Amino acid sequence: MDDLLTAREVGEILGLSAGTLANWRSLGIGPTNFKVGGRVRYRASSVNDWIAEQEHDAVG
């Protein structure tokens, strides 16, 4: 089973504030997220995939 991360945890991984992630969610950018019981969660695999995409885009 894939681990679920909070916005705070994802922010720590990416070096961003939870507020920045909230802004990104409203703009439809950043790692894929969803709500569980009204709280935002991210799958660890989705965050890792998003990081890999950013690395790929930066390289070429």
PDB file of C-alpha atoms in Angstrom:
ATOM      1  CA  MET A   1       0.000   0.000   0.000  1.00  0.00           C
ATOM      2  CA  ASP A   2       1.249   3.461  -0.915  1.00  0.00           C
ATOM      3  CA  ASP A   3       1.968   5.840   1.973  1.00  0.00           C
ATOM      4  CA  LEU A   4      -0.233   8.914   2.274  1.00  0.00           C
ATOM      5  CA  LEU A   5       1.486  12.213   3.073  1.00  0.00           C
ATOM      6  CA  THR A   6       0.131  15.464   4.474  1.00  0.00           C
ATOM      7  CA  ALA A   7       0.773  18.826   2.843  1.00  0.00           C
ATOM      8  CA  ARG A   8       3.229  19.589   5.640  1.00  0.00           C
ATOM      9  CA  GLU A   9       5.190  16.397   4.935  1.00  0.00           C
ATOM     10  CA  VAL A  10       5.243  17.077   1.190  1.00  0.00           C
ATOM     11  CA  GLY A  11       6.332  20.640   1.905  1.00  0.00           C
ATOM     12  CA  GLU A  12       9.255  19.345   3.955  1.00  0.00           C
ATOM     13  CA  ILE A  13      10.265  16.987   1.142  1.00  0.00           C
ATOM     14  CA  LEU A  14      10.081  19.739  -1.491  1.00  0.00           C
ATOM     15  CA  GLY A  15      11.377  22.567   0.695  1.00  0.00           C
ATOM     16  CA  LEU A  16       8.091  24.475   0.398  1.00  0.00           C
ATOM     17  CA  SER A  17       5.507  25.746   2.845  1.00  0.00           C
ATOM     18  CA  ALA A  18       2.088  24.153   3.166  1.00  0.00           C
ATOM     19  CA  GLY A  19       0.730  27.523   1.989  1.00  0.00           C
ATOM     20  CA  THR A  20       2.668  27.290  -1.267  1.00  0.00           C
ATOM     21  CA  LEU A  21       1.245  23.823  -1.830  1.00  0.00           C
ATOM     22  CA  ALA A  22      -2.252  25.204  -1.164  1.00  0.00           C
ATOM     23  CA  ASN A  23      -1.636  27.885  -3.798  1.00  0.00           C
ATOM     24  CA  TRP A  24      -0.385  25.256  -6.225  1.00  0.00           C
ATOM     25  CA  ARG A  25      -3.511  23.138  -5.614  1.00  0.00           C
ATOM     26  CA  SER A  26      -5.721  26.117  -6.445  1.00  0.00           C
ATOM     27  CA  LEU A  27      -3.740  26.628  -9.673  1.00  0.00           C
ATOM     28  CA  GLY A  28      -3.842  22.931 -10.569  1.00  0.00           C
ATOM     29  CA  ILE A  29      -0.071  22.484 -10.427  1.00  0.00           C
ATOM     30  CA  GLY A  30       2.247  20.365  -8.299  1.00  0.00           C
ATOM     31  CA  PRO A  31       1.938  16.755  -7.211  1.00  0.00           C
ATOM     32  CA  THR A  32      -1.421  15.007  -7.577  1.00  0.00           C
ATOM     33  CA  ASN A  33      -3.479  15.238  -4.399  1.00  0.00           C
ATOM     34  CA  PHE A  34      -6.893  14.254  -3.090  1.00  0.00           C
ATOM     35  CA  LYS A  35      -8.985  14.620   0.042  1.00  0.00           C
ATOM     36  CA  VAL A  36      -9.678  11.995   2.670  1.00  0.00           C
ATOM     37  CA  GLY A  37     -12.229  13.069   5.241  1.00  0.00           C
ATOM     38  CA  GLY A  38     -11.844  16.661   4.089  1.00  0.00           C
ATOM     39  CA  ARG A  39      -8.057  16.657   4.531  1.00  0.00           C
ATOM     40  CA  VAL A  40      -5.594  16.942   1.656  1.00  0.00           C
ATOM     41  CA  ARG A  41      -3.340  13.937   1.121  1.00  0.00           C
ATOM     42  CA  TYR A  42      -0.657  13.019  -1.395  1.00  0.00           C
ATOM     43  CA  ARG A  43       0.454   9.535  -2.367  1.00  0.00           C
ATOM     44  CA  ALA A  44       4.195   9.152  -1.801  1.00  0.00           C
ATOM     45  CA  SER A  45       4.536   7.569  -5.254  1.00  0.00           C
ATOM     46  CA  SER A  46       2.797  10.567  -6.873  1.00  0.00           C
ATOM     47  CA  VAL A  47       5.177  12.969  -5.148  1.00  0.00           C
ATOM     48  CA  ASN A  48       8.177  10.898  -6.273  1.00  0.00           C
ATOM     49  CA  ASP A  49       6.826  10.747  -9.838  1.00  0.00           C
ATOM     50  CA  TRP A  50       6.275  14.525  -9.857  1.00  0.00           C
ATOM     51  CA  ILE A  51       9.849  15.126  -8.638  1.00  0.00           C
ATOM     52  CA  ALA A  52      11.176  12.844 -11.387  1.00  0.00           C
ATOM     53  CA  GLU A  53       9.155  14.777 -14.000  1.00  0.00           C
ATOM     54  CA  GLN A  54      10.608  18.059 -12.745  1.00  0.00           C
ATOM     55  CA  GLU A  55      14.133  16.647 -12.963  1.00  0.00           C
ATOM     56  CA  HIS A  56      13.457  15.419 -16.505  1.00  0.00           C
ATOM     57  CA  ASP A  57      12.016  18.793 -17.576  1.00  0.00           C
ATOM     58  CA  ALA A  58      15.011  20.633 -16.092  1.00  0.00           C
ATOM     59  CA  VAL A  59      17.510  18.420 -17.925  1.00  0.00           C
ATOM     60  CA  GLY A  60      15.933  18.469 -21.299  1.00  0.00           C
TER      61      GLY A  60
END
